[in-house]
């Protein structure tokens, strides 16, 4: 299969390198030619910075920022004929491609950093297409890279993306806040590492709410108050502490209420 | 060594069962005798609900809610002579025991749920004592159960406890919010599991801030706005979404500023 890659960021790079094992990535497009060249070189592909330079491929993958997908999809229509065009975004509706004859979404649910190799076999791939032929074609290369292929529509995919931001992006932000706080207090972040891993492992093994621990779920307002005081010189973190503790307290109250019934 | 356990909750249970492998837990106290009996039975110990029933032991472990440590410590003084009394709290100062001749803190940094067995070898134990003899005695049983013993003072321990709440309790709460949201949208939470684990693994392998992903760190305000709209019927979760995204956006801006310099 011939694949043209539109984009050169984290997703384009990691997905391109994986697909390149099984298929020929013929071209890499970026509006910044140097970026396109960097990835194209690793894929023995041609780097281009004009969509007009696109040559025929079996599939065109738009792996770019959400905000530019629609615009690129509008421009690309002149060069792709009836061939498959897909984007890789969790939160952009498949409809932004609906002016094309064959289109779909290929959303890998994973956090991509160039720093860490991806274990593709475990990455859920969420597919959506406008017709069976398009879906079949996407499935064909999806099964080569992952053992977990799902067919979800745009609304479900969007819900999943939002949930992923809440569960993962926000958690990582909180890890970072803890890291900075401990650095300031000259306490080794290493101490927290097994607790961070254990918390995540518990949450996937049980129902997260069932294994909630900490002062807020115990209704221990004394500790909550002291923690809040400890953050008096960090108003942003203090606010985050209060908002999240309030959320857990609400849950604590509703649990207590259920116990009484 | 003879150990008396004051408390019968998660920490008392899991710590008591572990110490019981190497030592004789002679008594379990709880103000609720049935709770004391439940744990005492598993330890072949005596259940009591009056501190006056305490018999001589080498160490008395106060593994109770933060809010009652001080009060119990005041009452226990009449029954313990010069023997070692310790509490297991991350956030209570060692000073609440300072009216005793020998005292200390033995804080296991872990999230304890009765549902899941603890891998004690990996649990960091934070020790603090009022003199060398007390510290030595604590160390003696600490090394039997964990490979990670640290000597930290109350201020450092308190900082670590606060960081643990931020990094772990709050993350788990967010997992729970994602779980509920997906359940409502009829999307399988299983899809998020590898992402949750991957996020935690990345954060302990790298510096969390360096591997931050998601719309806020990309400065993608279009997605942030849409996510916020999707949560319009969930004002509490919407507020959490906005406060945490704002935190990440601030970080994004300071990163962008550094890049410019």
Short mmCIF file of C-alpha atoms in Angstrom, two decimals:
data_model
loop_
_atom_site.label_atom_id
_atom_site.label_comp_id
_atom_site.label_asym_id
_atom_site.label_seq_id
_atom_site.Cartn_x
_atom_site.Cartn_y
_atom_site.Cartn_z
CA UNK A 1 0.00 0.00 0.00
CA UNK A 2 1.21 3.52 -0.76
CA UNK A 3 0.70 6.02 2.04
CA UNK A 4 1.05 9.80 1.98
CA UNK A 5 1.56 11.42 5.36
CA UNK A 6 0.27 14.94 5.89
CA UNK A 7 2.00 16.22 9.04
CA UNK A 8 5.32 15.71 10.84
CA UNK A 9 4.48 16.01 14.56
CA UNK A 10 4.39 13.31 17.26
CA UNK A 11 1.47 11.32 15.85
CA UNK A 12 2.67 11.59 12.23
CA UNK A 13 6.15 10.49 13.26
CA UNK A 14 5.23 7.53 15.45
CA UNK A 15 2.38 6.32 13.24
CA UNK A 16 4.44 6.85 10.08
CA UNK A 17 7.39 4.86 11.40
CA UNK A 18 5.07 2.00 12.38
CA UNK A 19 3.17 1.94 9.08
CA UNK A 20 6.51 2.21 7.26
CA UNK A 21 7.34 -1.30 8.49
CA UNK A 22 4.57 -2.80 6.36
CA UNK A 23 3.92 -0.25 3.64
CA UNK A 24 5.59 2.34 1.50
CA UNK A 25 5.24 5.84 2.88
CA UNK A 26 5.78 7.73 -0.35
CA UNK A 27 5.55 11.36 0.76
CA UNK A 28 5.62 13.46 3.90
CA UNK A 29 4.01 16.89 3.75
CA UNK A 30 4.61 19.74 6.18
CA UNK A 31 4.21 23.48 5.64
CA UNK A 32 7.68 23.55 7.19
CA UNK A 33 9.87 21.70 4.68
CA UNK A 34 12.70 21.07 7.17
CA UNK A 35 10.28 19.17 9.45
CA UNK A 36 8.96 17.17 6.51
CA UNK A 37 12.51 16.32 5.49
CA UNK A 38 13.46 15.08 8.94
CA UNK A 39 10.67 12.50 8.98
CA UNK A 40 10.81 11.74 5.23
CA UNK A 41 14.47 10.84 5.57
CA UNK A 42 13.67 8.16 8.19
CA UNK A 43 10.97 6.75 5.91
CA UNK A 44 12.89 6.98 2.61
CA UNK A 45 10.03 9.18 1.43
CA UNK A 46 9.81 12.43 -0.46
CA UNK A 47 9.44 15.61 1.60
CA UNK A 48 7.04 18.22 0.25
CA UNK A 49 5.65 21.53 1.47
CA UNK A 50 2.97 22.03 -1.20
CA UNK A 51 -0.12 19.83 -1.43
CA UNK A 52 0.06 20.28 -5.24
CA UNK A 53 3.15 18.04 -5.17
CA UNK A 54 1.10 15.07 -3.90
CA UNK A 55 1.37 11.95 -6.05
CA UNK A 56 -1.19 9.10 -6.18
CA UNK A 57 -1.38 7.00 -2.98
CA UNK A 58 -3.85 4.47 -1.57
CA UNK A 59 -4.41 6.50 1.55
CA UNK A 60 -3.71 10.05 2.66
CA UNK A 61 -3.31 10.44 6.42
CA UNK A 62 -3.98 13.86 7.93
CA UNK A 63 -1.98 13.66 11.19
CA UNK A 64 -1.99 17.35 12.04
CA UNK A 65 -3.27 19.73 14.71
CA UNK A 66 -7.06 19.67 15.11
CA UNK A 67 -7.32 23.30 14.11
CA UNK A 68 -5.90 22.79 10.61
CA UNK A 69 -7.56 19.48 9.65
CA UNK A 70 -10.59 21.08 8.03
CA UNK A 71 -8.59 23.57 6.03
CA UNK A 72 -6.14 20.94 4.74
CA UNK A 73 -9.04 18.63 3.90
CA UNK A 74 -10.58 21.39 1.79
CA UNK A 75 -7.34 21.96 -0.08
CA UNK A 76 -6.45 18.31 -0.58
CA UNK A 77 -9.65 17.47 -2.46
CA UNK A 78 -8.14 18.63 -5.75
CA UNK A 79 -5.25 16.16 -5.57
CA UNK A 80 -6.64 12.90 -4.18
CA UNK A 81 -9.38 11.87 -6.60
CA UNK A 82 -11.52 9.13 -5.06
CA UNK A 83 -8.78 7.75 -2.86
CA UNK A 84 -9.10 7.35 0.92
CA UNK A 85 -8.39 10.35 3.14
CA UNK A 86 -8.37 9.92 6.92
CA UNK A 87 -7.54 12.03 9.94
CA UNK A 88 -6.17 10.84 13.30
CA UNK A 89 -7.88 13.17 15.75
CA UNK A 90 -9.94 12.09 18.74
CA UNK A 91 -12.03 15.20 18.88
CA UNK A 92 -12.64 16.25 15.28
CA UNK A 93 -15.83 14.97 13.67
CA UNK A 94 -15.55 12.70 10.66
CA UNK A 95 -17.87 15.14 8.87
CA UNK A 96 -15.06 17.63 8.19
CA UNK A 97 -14.05 15.16 5.45
CA UNK A 98 -17.53 14.62 4.04
CA UNK A 99 -16.86 16.56 0.82
CA UNK A 100 -14.56 13.68 -0.19
CA UNK A 101 -15.80 10.44 -1.79
CA UNK A 102 -13.94 8.12 0.61
CA UNK A 103 -12.93 9.16 4.10
CA UNK A 104 -12.56 8.06 7.67
CA UNK A 105 -11.00 8.55 11.10
CA UNK A 106 -8.15 6.48 12.45
CA UNK A 107 -7.69 7.53 16.08
CA UNK A 108 -4.93 5.90 18.10
CA UNK A 109 -5.84 6.35 21.78
CA UNK A 110 -2.41 6.88 23.26
CA UNK A 111 -0.19 9.62 24.63
CA UNK A 112 2.56 10.17 22.10
CA UNK A 113 5.90 11.65 23.05
CA UNK A 114 8.79 11.33 20.67
CA UNK A 115 10.93 10.48 23.72
CA UNK A 116 9.32 7.08 24.35
CA UNK A 117 8.73 4.25 21.85
CA UNK A 118 5.10 3.15 21.52
CA UNK A 119 3.95 -0.39 22.22
CA UNK A 120 1.54 -0.32 19.28
CA UNK A 121 0.10 -3.77 19.93
CA UNK A 122 -1.65 -2.39 23.03
CA UNK A 123 -2.84 0.89 21.53
CA UNK A 124 -6.61 0.94 20.94
CA UNK A 125 -7.36 2.11 17.39
CA UNK A 126 -10.77 3.71 16.91
CA UNK A 127 -11.96 3.53 13.32
CA UNK A 128 -14.84 5.28 11.59
CA UNK A 129 -15.48 5.51 7.85
CA UNK A 130 -18.11 6.74 5.42
CA UNK A 131 -18.56 3.37 3.69
CA UNK A 132 -17.61 -0.31 3.95
CA UNK A 133 -14.83 -0.14 1.38
CA UNK A 134 -13.10 2.67 3.28
CA UNK A 135 -13.51 0.86 6.60
CA UNK A 136 -12.15 -2.34 5.09
CA UNK A 137 -9.07 -0.55 3.77
CA UNK A 138 -8.39 1.09 7.15
CA UNK A 139 -8.89 -2.20 8.96
CA UNK A 140 -6.35 -3.78 6.62
CA UNK A 141 -3.47 -1.72 7.96
CA UNK A 142 -4.93 -1.25 11.45
CA UNK A 143 -4.76 -4.99 12.24
CA UNK A 144 -1.09 -5.03 11.29
CA UNK A 145 -0.14 -2.60 14.01
CA UNK A 146 -2.56 -3.20 16.90
CA UNK A 147 -4.48 -6.05 18.48
CA UNK A 148 -7.24 -3.70 19.58
CA UNK A 149 -9.42 -2.32 16.78
CA UNK A 150 -12.76 -0.65 17.55
CA UNK A 151 -15.47 0.81 15.39
CA UNK A 152 -16.83 3.88 17.19
CA UNK A 153 -18.70 6.87 15.83
CA UNK A 154 -17.59 10.49 16.20
CA UNK A 155 -19.68 11.18 19.27
CA UNK A 156 -18.30 8.19 21.17
CA UNK A 157 -14.79 8.98 20.06
CA UNK A 158 -15.19 12.55 21.24
CA UNK A 159 -16.45 11.35 24.62
CA UNK A 160 -13.45 9.05 24.90
CA UNK A 161 -11.07 11.83 24.00
CA UNK A 162 -12.55 14.08 26.67
CA UNK A 163 -12.34 11.25 29.22
CA UNK A 164 -8.71 10.67 28.25
CA UNK A 165 -7.90 14.34 28.84
CA UNK A 166 -9.56 14.17 32.26
CA UNK A 167 -8.00 10.87 33.33
CA UNK A 168 -4.56 11.19 31.75
CA UNK A 169 -3.54 14.71 30.73
CA UNK A 170 -4.83 16.10 34.03
CA UNK A 171 -3.20 13.33 36.07
CA UNK A 172 0.11 14.03 34.41
CA UNK A 173 -0.28 17.72 35.18
CA UNK A 174 -0.85 16.83 38.84
CA UNK A 175 2.24 14.60 38.84
CA UNK A 176 4.14 17.64 37.58
CA UNK A 177 2.72 19.87 40.31
CA UNK A 178 3.74 17.31 42.94
CA UNK A 179 7.19 17.08 41.36
CA UNK A 180 7.75 20.84 41.54
CA UNK A 181 6.40 21.07 45.08
CA UNK A 182 8.70 18.31 46.34
CA UNK A 183 11.71 19.79 44.54
CA UNK A 184 11.10 23.02 46.43
CA UNK A 185 10.85 21.14 49.75
CA UNK A 186 13.98 19.12 48.93
CA UNK A 187 12.15 15.81 49.07
CA UNK A 188 12.96 13.13 46.51
CA UNK A 189 10.19 12.64 43.88
CA UNK A 190 11.35 8.99 43.64
CA UNK A 191 9.45 8.37 46.88
CA UNK A 192 6.18 9.03 45.08
CA UNK A 193 6.85 6.82 42.09
CA UNK A 194 5.64 3.49 43.42
CA UNK A 195 2.54 5.21 44.77
CA UNK A 196 1.77 6.77 41.38
CA UNK A 197 2.11 3.41 39.64
CA UNK A 198 0.12 1.59 42.32
CA UNK A 199 -2.70 4.13 42.10
CA UNK A 200 -2.96 3.68 38.32
CA UNK A 201 -2.79 -0.11 38.58
CA UNK A 202 -5.53 -0.17 41.20
CA UNK A 203 -7.77 2.05 39.12
CA UNK A 204 -7.62 -0.31 36.13
CA UNK A 205 -8.02 -3.42 38.28
CA UNK A 206 -10.97 -2.13 40.33
CA UNK A 207 -13.55 0.62 39.90
CA UNK A 208 -11.64 3.86 40.64
CA UNK A 209 -14.26 5.25 43.00
CA UNK A 210 -14.15 2.05 45.08
CA UNK A 211 -10.44 2.47 45.78
CA UNK A 212 -10.43 6.21 46.45
CA UNK A 213 -8.26 7.07 49.46
CA UNK A 214 -7.03 10.27 51.09
CA UNK A 215 -8.30 12.93 53.48
CA UNK A 216 -11.25 14.13 51.38
CA UNK A 217 -12.92 10.73 50.98
CA UNK A 218 -12.47 10.17 54.74
CA UNK A 219 -14.13 13.54 55.33
CA UNK A 220 -11.01 14.62 57.26
CA UNK A 221 -11.54 18.38 57.09
CA UNK A 222 -8.69 19.04 59.54
CA UNK A 223 -6.11 17.71 57.08
CA UNK A 224 -7.81 19.45 54.16
CA UNK A 225 -7.58 22.74 56.00
CA UNK A 226 -3.93 22.25 56.90
CA UNK A 227 -3.01 21.27 53.35
CA UNK A 228 -4.76 24.34 52.05
CA UNK A 229 -2.76 26.48 54.49
CA UNK A 230 0.47 24.82 53.37
CA UNK A 231 -0.31 26.06 49.84
CA UNK A 232 -1.06 29.64 50.89
CA UNK A 233 1.92 30.96 48.89
CA UNK A 234 0.82 29.03 45.77
CA UNK A 235 -2.68 30.35 45.02
CA UNK A 236 -3.07 28.44 41.71
CA UNK A 237 -2.18 25.09 43.24
CA UNK A 238 -4.25 25.93 46.31
CA UNK A 239 -7.29 26.50 44.10
CA UNK A 240 -6.73 23.18 42.33
CA UNK A 241 -6.39 21.47 45.71
CA UNK A 242 -9.66 22.97 46.90
CA UNK A 243 -11.66 22.27 43.74
CA UNK A 244 -10.60 18.62 43.56
CA UNK A 245 -11.04 18.05 47.31
CA UNK A 246 -14.50 19.54 47.03
CA UNK A 247 -15.28 17.07 44.25
CA UNK A 248 -14.13 14.13 46.39
CA UNK A 249 -16.01 15.47 49.43
CA UNK A 250 -19.22 15.58 47.40
CA UNK A 251 -18.67 11.97 46.45
CA UNK A 252 -17.92 11.12 50.09
CA UNK A 253 -21.22 12.69 51.13
CA UNK A 254 -23.21 10.79 48.53
CA UNK A 255 -21.52 7.55 49.61
CA UNK A 256 -22.31 8.27 53.26
CA UNK A 257 -25.90 8.96 52.28
CA UNK A 258 -26.17 5.63 50.47
CA UNK A 259 -24.75 3.87 53.54
CA UNK A 260 -27.48 5.35 55.69
CA UNK A 261 -30.26 4.12 53.46
CA UNK B 1 8.90 -8.27 69.80
CA UNK B 2 5.46 -7.68 71.33
CA UNK B 3 3.29 -5.21 69.44
CA UNK B 4 0.01 -3.62 70.50
CA UNK B 5 -2.08 -2.25 67.68
CA UNK B 6 -4.33 0.75 68.35
CA UNK B 7 -6.80 0.87 65.45
CA UNK B 8 -8.51 -1.57 63.10
CA UNK B 9 -8.84 0.33 59.80
CA UNK B 10 -6.99 -0.17 56.49
CA UNK B 11 -3.52 0.77 57.73
CA UNK B 12 -3.87 -1.09 61.06
CA UNK B 13 -5.07 -4.20 59.23
CA UNK B 14 -2.48 -4.32 56.46
CA UNK B 15 0.43 -3.25 58.67
CA UNK B 16 -0.68 -5.55 61.49
CA UNK B 17 -0.90 -8.58 59.21
CA UNK B 18 2.58 -7.87 57.85
CA UNK B 19 4.18 -7.29 61.27
CA UNK B 20 2.37 -10.38 62.53
CA UNK B 21 4.58 -12.49 60.26
CA UNK B 22 7.66 -11.60 62.29
CA UNK B 23 6.35 -10.54 65.67
CA UNK B 24 3.62 -11.21 68.17
CA UNK B 25 0.77 -8.76 67.89
CA UNK B 26 -0.61 -9.18 71.39
CA UNK B 27 -3.60 -6.82 71.41
CA UNK B 28 -5.84 -4.92 68.98
CA UNK B 29 -7.71 -1.92 70.35
CA UNK B 30 -10.73 -0.27 68.76
CA UNK B 31 -13.48 1.79 70.35
CA UNK B 32 -15.70 -0.55 68.37
CA UNK B 33 -15.04 -3.99 69.88
CA UNK B 34 -16.45 -5.89 66.89
CA UNK B 35 -13.91 -4.23 64.60
CA UNK B 36 -11.10 -5.01 67.04
CA UNK B 37 -12.24 -8.63 67.19
CA UNK B 38 -12.27 -9.03 63.44
CA UNK B 39 -8.61 -8.06 63.12
CA UNK B 40 -7.52 -9.63 66.43
CA UNK B 41 -8.89 -12.97 65.28
CA UNK B 42 -6.65 -12.92 62.20
CA UNK B 43 -3.63 -12.10 64.37
CA UNK B 44 -4.41 -14.48 67.25
CA UNK B 45 -4.42 -11.37 69.42
CA UNK B 46 -6.68 -10.09 72.17
CA UNK B 47 -9.38 -7.59 71.16
CA UNK B 48 -9.96 -4.70 73.55
CA UNK B 49 -12.07 -1.54 73.55
CA UNK B 50 -10.58 0.12 76.65
CA UNK B 51 -7.03 1.46 76.73
CA UNK B 52 -6.93 0.45 80.42
CA UNK B 53 -6.83 -3.17 79.25
CA UNK B 54 -3.46 -2.65 77.53
CA UNK B 55 -0.74 -5.03 78.66
CA UNK B 56 3.03 -4.44 78.38
CA UNK B 57 4.40 -4.46 74.81
CA UNK B 58 7.63 -3.33 73.16
CA UNK B 59 5.83 -0.95 70.86
CA UNK B 60 2.36 0.60 70.68
CA UNK B 61 1.27 1.53 67.16
CA UNK B 62 -1.36 4.23 66.79
CA UNK B 63 -2.80 3.44 63.35
CA UNK B 64 -5.91 5.55 63.58
CA UNK B 65 -7.55 8.55 61.90
CA UNK B 66 -5.43 11.71 62.14
CA UNK B 67 -8.12 13.48 64.12
CA UNK B 68 -7.97 11.08 67.07
CA UNK B 69 -4.19 10.48 67.33
CA UNK B 70 -3.56 13.28 69.78
CA UNK B 71 -6.43 12.35 72.06
CA UNK B 72 -5.47 8.66 72.15
CA UNK B 73 -1.83 9.62 72.75
CA UNK B 74 -2.91 11.67 75.76
CA UNK B 75 -4.91 8.79 77.19
CA UNK B 76 -2.36 6.08 76.49
CA UNK B 77 0.40 7.71 78.55
CA UNK B 78 -0.91 6.13 81.76
CA UNK B 79 -0.54 2.59 80.44
CA UNK B 80 2.68 2.48 78.43
CA UNK B 81 5.43 3.51 80.84
CA UNK B 82 8.64 4.30 78.94
CA UNK B 83 7.90 1.99 76.06
CA UNK B 84 7.85 3.13 72.44
CA UNK B 85 4.67 4.70 71.05
CA UNK B 86 4.45 5.53 67.33
CA UNK B 87 1.84 6.79 64.94
CA UNK B 88 1.54 6.01 61.22
CA UNK B 89 0.24 9.29 59.82
CA UNK B 90 1.83 11.27 57.00
CA UNK B 91 0.43 14.58 58.07
CA UNK B 92 0.44 14.58 61.88
CA UNK B 93 3.51 16.08 63.55
CA UNK B 94 5.65 13.84 65.72
CA UNK B 95 5.22 16.46 68.48
CA UNK B 96 1.73 15.25 69.37
CA UNK B 97 3.56 12.39 71.10
CA UNK B 98 6.16 14.57 72.84
CA UNK B 99 4.69 14.07 76.33
CA UNK B 100 5.90 10.45 76.10
CA UNK B 101 9.47 9.37 76.89
CA UNK B 102 9.95 7.36 73.68
CA UNK B 103 8.04 8.07 70.53
CA UNK B 104 8.20 8.21 66.78
CA UNK B 105 6.43 8.16 63.44
CA UNK B 106 6.33 5.19 61.12
CA UNK B 107 4.67 6.37 57.89
CA UNK B 108 4.16 3.87 55.08
CA UNK B 109 3.75 5.87 51.87
CA UNK B 110 1.17 3.78 50.08
CA UNK B 111 -2.50 3.75 49.20
CA UNK B 112 -4.11 1.08 51.33
CA UNK B 113 -7.33 -0.62 50.31
CA UNK B 114 -8.33 -3.81 52.03
CA UNK B 115 -9.28 -5.12 48.56
CA UNK B 116 -5.70 -5.36 47.28
CA UNK B 117 -2.71 -7.01 48.96
CA UNK B 118 0.27 -4.73 49.52
CA UNK B 119 3.71 -5.38 48.04
CA UNK B 120 5.43 -4.21 51.23
CA UNK B 121 8.95 -4.59 49.86
CA UNK B 122 8.34 -1.60 47.58
CA UNK B 123 6.55 0.61 50.12
CA UNK B 124 8.72 3.54 51.26
CA UNK B 125 8.71 3.75 55.07
CA UNK B 126 9.38 7.19 56.51
CA UNK B 127 10.73 7.05 60.05
CA UNK B 128 11.17 9.78 62.64
CA UNK B 129 11.91 9.37 66.35
CA UNK B 130 12.72 11.43 69.41
CA UNK B 131 15.98 9.59 70.15
CA UNK B 132 18.40 7.04 68.74
CA UNK B 133 17.08 4.14 70.78
CA UNK B 134 13.54 4.68 69.50
CA UNK B 135 14.76 5.06 65.93
CA UNK B 136 16.82 1.89 66.23
CA UNK B 137 13.86 -0.10 67.51
CA UNK B 138 11.64 1.14 64.65
CA UNK B 139 14.33 0.41 62.11
CA UNK B 140 14.54 -3.12 63.47
CA UNK B 141 11.04 -4.04 62.33
CA UNK B 142 10.98 -1.62 59.38
CA UNK B 143 13.82 -3.43 57.57
CA UNK B 144 11.93 -6.71 57.89
CA UNK B 145 9.01 -5.48 55.82
CA UNK B 146 10.43 -2.99 53.30
CA UNK B 147 13.60 -2.42 51.31
CA UNK B 148 13.05 1.33 51.34
CA UNK B 149 13.56 3.00 54.72
CA UNK B 150 13.94 6.77 54.98
CA UNK B 151 14.59 9.12 57.86
CA UNK B 152 12.58 12.28 57.24
CA UNK B 153 11.39 14.95 59.65
CA UNK B 154 7.77 15.96 60.15
CA UNK B 155 7.92 18.89 57.74
CA UNK B 156 9.31 16.80 54.90
CA UNK B 157 6.86 14.01 55.63
CA UNK B 158 4.00 16.48 55.56
CA UNK B 159 5.19 17.86 52.21
CA UNK B 160 5.36 14.34 50.85
CA UNK B 161 1.88 13.56 52.11
CA UNK B 162 0.47 16.66 50.45
CA UNK B 163 2.29 15.78 47.21
CA UNK B 164 0.86 12.25 47.41
CA UNK B 165 -2.66 13.62 47.76
CA UNK B 166 -2.12 15.84 44.72
CA UNK B 167 -0.46 13.21 42.53
CA UNK B 168 -2.41 10.12 43.59
CA UNK B 169 -5.69 10.79 45.39
CA UNK B 170 -6.60 13.46 42.88
CA UNK B 171 -5.57 11.32 39.90
CA UNK B 172 -7.74 8.51 41.16
CA UNK B 173 -10.65 10.91 41.54
CA UNK B 174 -10.16 11.97 37.91
CA UNK B 175 -10.07 8.32 36.82
CA UNK B 176 -13.42 7.95 38.56
CA UNK B 177 -14.86 11.01 36.84
CA UNK B 178 -13.75 9.63 33.46
CA UNK B 179 -15.25 6.25 34.36
CA UNK B 180 -18.66 7.76 35.18
CA UNK B 181 -18.65 9.97 32.11
CA UNK B 182 -17.87 7.06 29.77
CA UNK B 183 -20.48 4.86 31.43
CA UNK B 184 -23.06 7.53 30.67
CA UNK B 185 -21.91 7.71 27.03
CA UNK B 186 -21.89 3.90 26.75
CA UNK B 187 -18.19 3.75 25.96
CA UNK B 188 -16.07 1.00 27.51
CA UNK B 189 -13.71 2.27 30.26
CA UNK B 190 -11.35 -0.58 29.27
CA UNK B 191 -10.28 1.55 26.32
CA UNK B 192 -8.71 4.06 28.71
CA UNK B 193 -6.82 1.55 30.82
CA UNK B 194 -3.63 1.23 28.79
CA UNK B 195 -3.51 5.01 28.48
CA UNK B 196 -3.83 5.46 32.24
CA UNK B 197 -1.01 2.99 32.89
CA UNK B 198 1.16 4.45 30.14
CA UNK B 199 0.71 7.97 31.50
CA UNK B 200 1.81 6.89 34.98
CA UNK B 201 4.77 4.91 33.64
CA UNK B 202 5.94 7.85 31.56
CA UNK B 203 5.70 10.21 34.52
CA UNK B 204 7.99 8.05 36.65
CA UNK B 205 10.42 7.40 33.79
CA UNK B 206 10.71 11.03 32.66
CA UNK B 207 9.99 14.41 34.25
CA UNK B 208 6.15 14.71 34.19
CA UNK B 209 6.13 18.23 32.73
CA UNK B 210 8.36 17.10 29.85
CA UNK B 211 5.83 14.48 28.73
CA UNK B 212 2.68 16.57 29.15
CA UNK B 213 0.30 16.07 26.22
CA UNK B 214 -3.26 17.16 25.42
CA UNK B 215 -5.07 20.20 24.07
CA UNK B 216 -4.08 22.62 26.86
CA UNK B 217 -0.31 22.16 26.52
CA UNK B 218 -0.70 22.56 22.74
CA UNK B 219 -2.60 25.77 23.40
CA UNK B 220 -5.50 24.33 21.40
CA UNK B 221 -8.26 26.61 22.69
CA UNK B 222 -10.77 25.32 20.13
CA UNK B 223 -10.74 21.85 21.70
CA UNK B 224 -10.76 23.29 25.23
CA UNK B 225 -13.85 25.29 24.38
CA UNK B 226 -15.64 22.31 22.83
CA UNK B 227 -14.80 20.07 25.78
CA UNK B 228 -16.12 22.69 28.13
CA UNK B 229 -19.37 22.84 26.13
CA UNK B 230 -19.66 19.04 26.23
CA UNK B 231 -19.66 19.30 30.04
CA UNK B 232 -22.33 22.02 30.17
CA UNK B 233 -24.76 19.69 31.99
CA UNK B 234 -22.09 18.72 34.56
CA UNK B 235 -21.09 22.03 36.19
CA UNK B 236 -18.82 20.45 38.83
CA UNK B 237 -16.81 18.47 36.30
CA UNK B 238 -16.81 21.44 33.94
CA UNK B 239 -15.24 23.60 36.66
CA UNK B 240 -12.58 20.96 37.30
CA UNK B 241 -11.89 20.78 33.56
CA UNK B 242 -11.46 24.53 33.36
CA UNK B 243 -9.30 24.92 36.47
CA UNK B 244 -6.88 22.15 35.43
CA UNK B 245 -6.74 23.28 31.81
CA UNK B 246 -6.00 26.78 33.01
CA UNK B 247 -3.11 25.37 35.07
CA UNK B 248 -1.69 23.56 32.03
CA UNK B 249 -2.20 26.62 29.81
CA UNK B 250 -0.17 28.73 32.26
CA UNK B 251 2.60 26.17 32.03
CA UNK B 252 2.30 26.17 28.24
CA UNK B 253 2.72 29.93 28.20
CA UNK B 254 5.79 29.87 30.42
CA UNK B 255 7.31 27.13 28.23
CA UNK B 256 6.60 29.20 25.09
CA UNK B 257 8.21 32.20 26.75
CA UNK B 258 11.35 30.21 27.55
CA UNK B 259 11.52 29.03 23.95
CA UNK B 260 11.51 32.62 22.74
CA UNK B 261 14.42 33.65 24.90
#
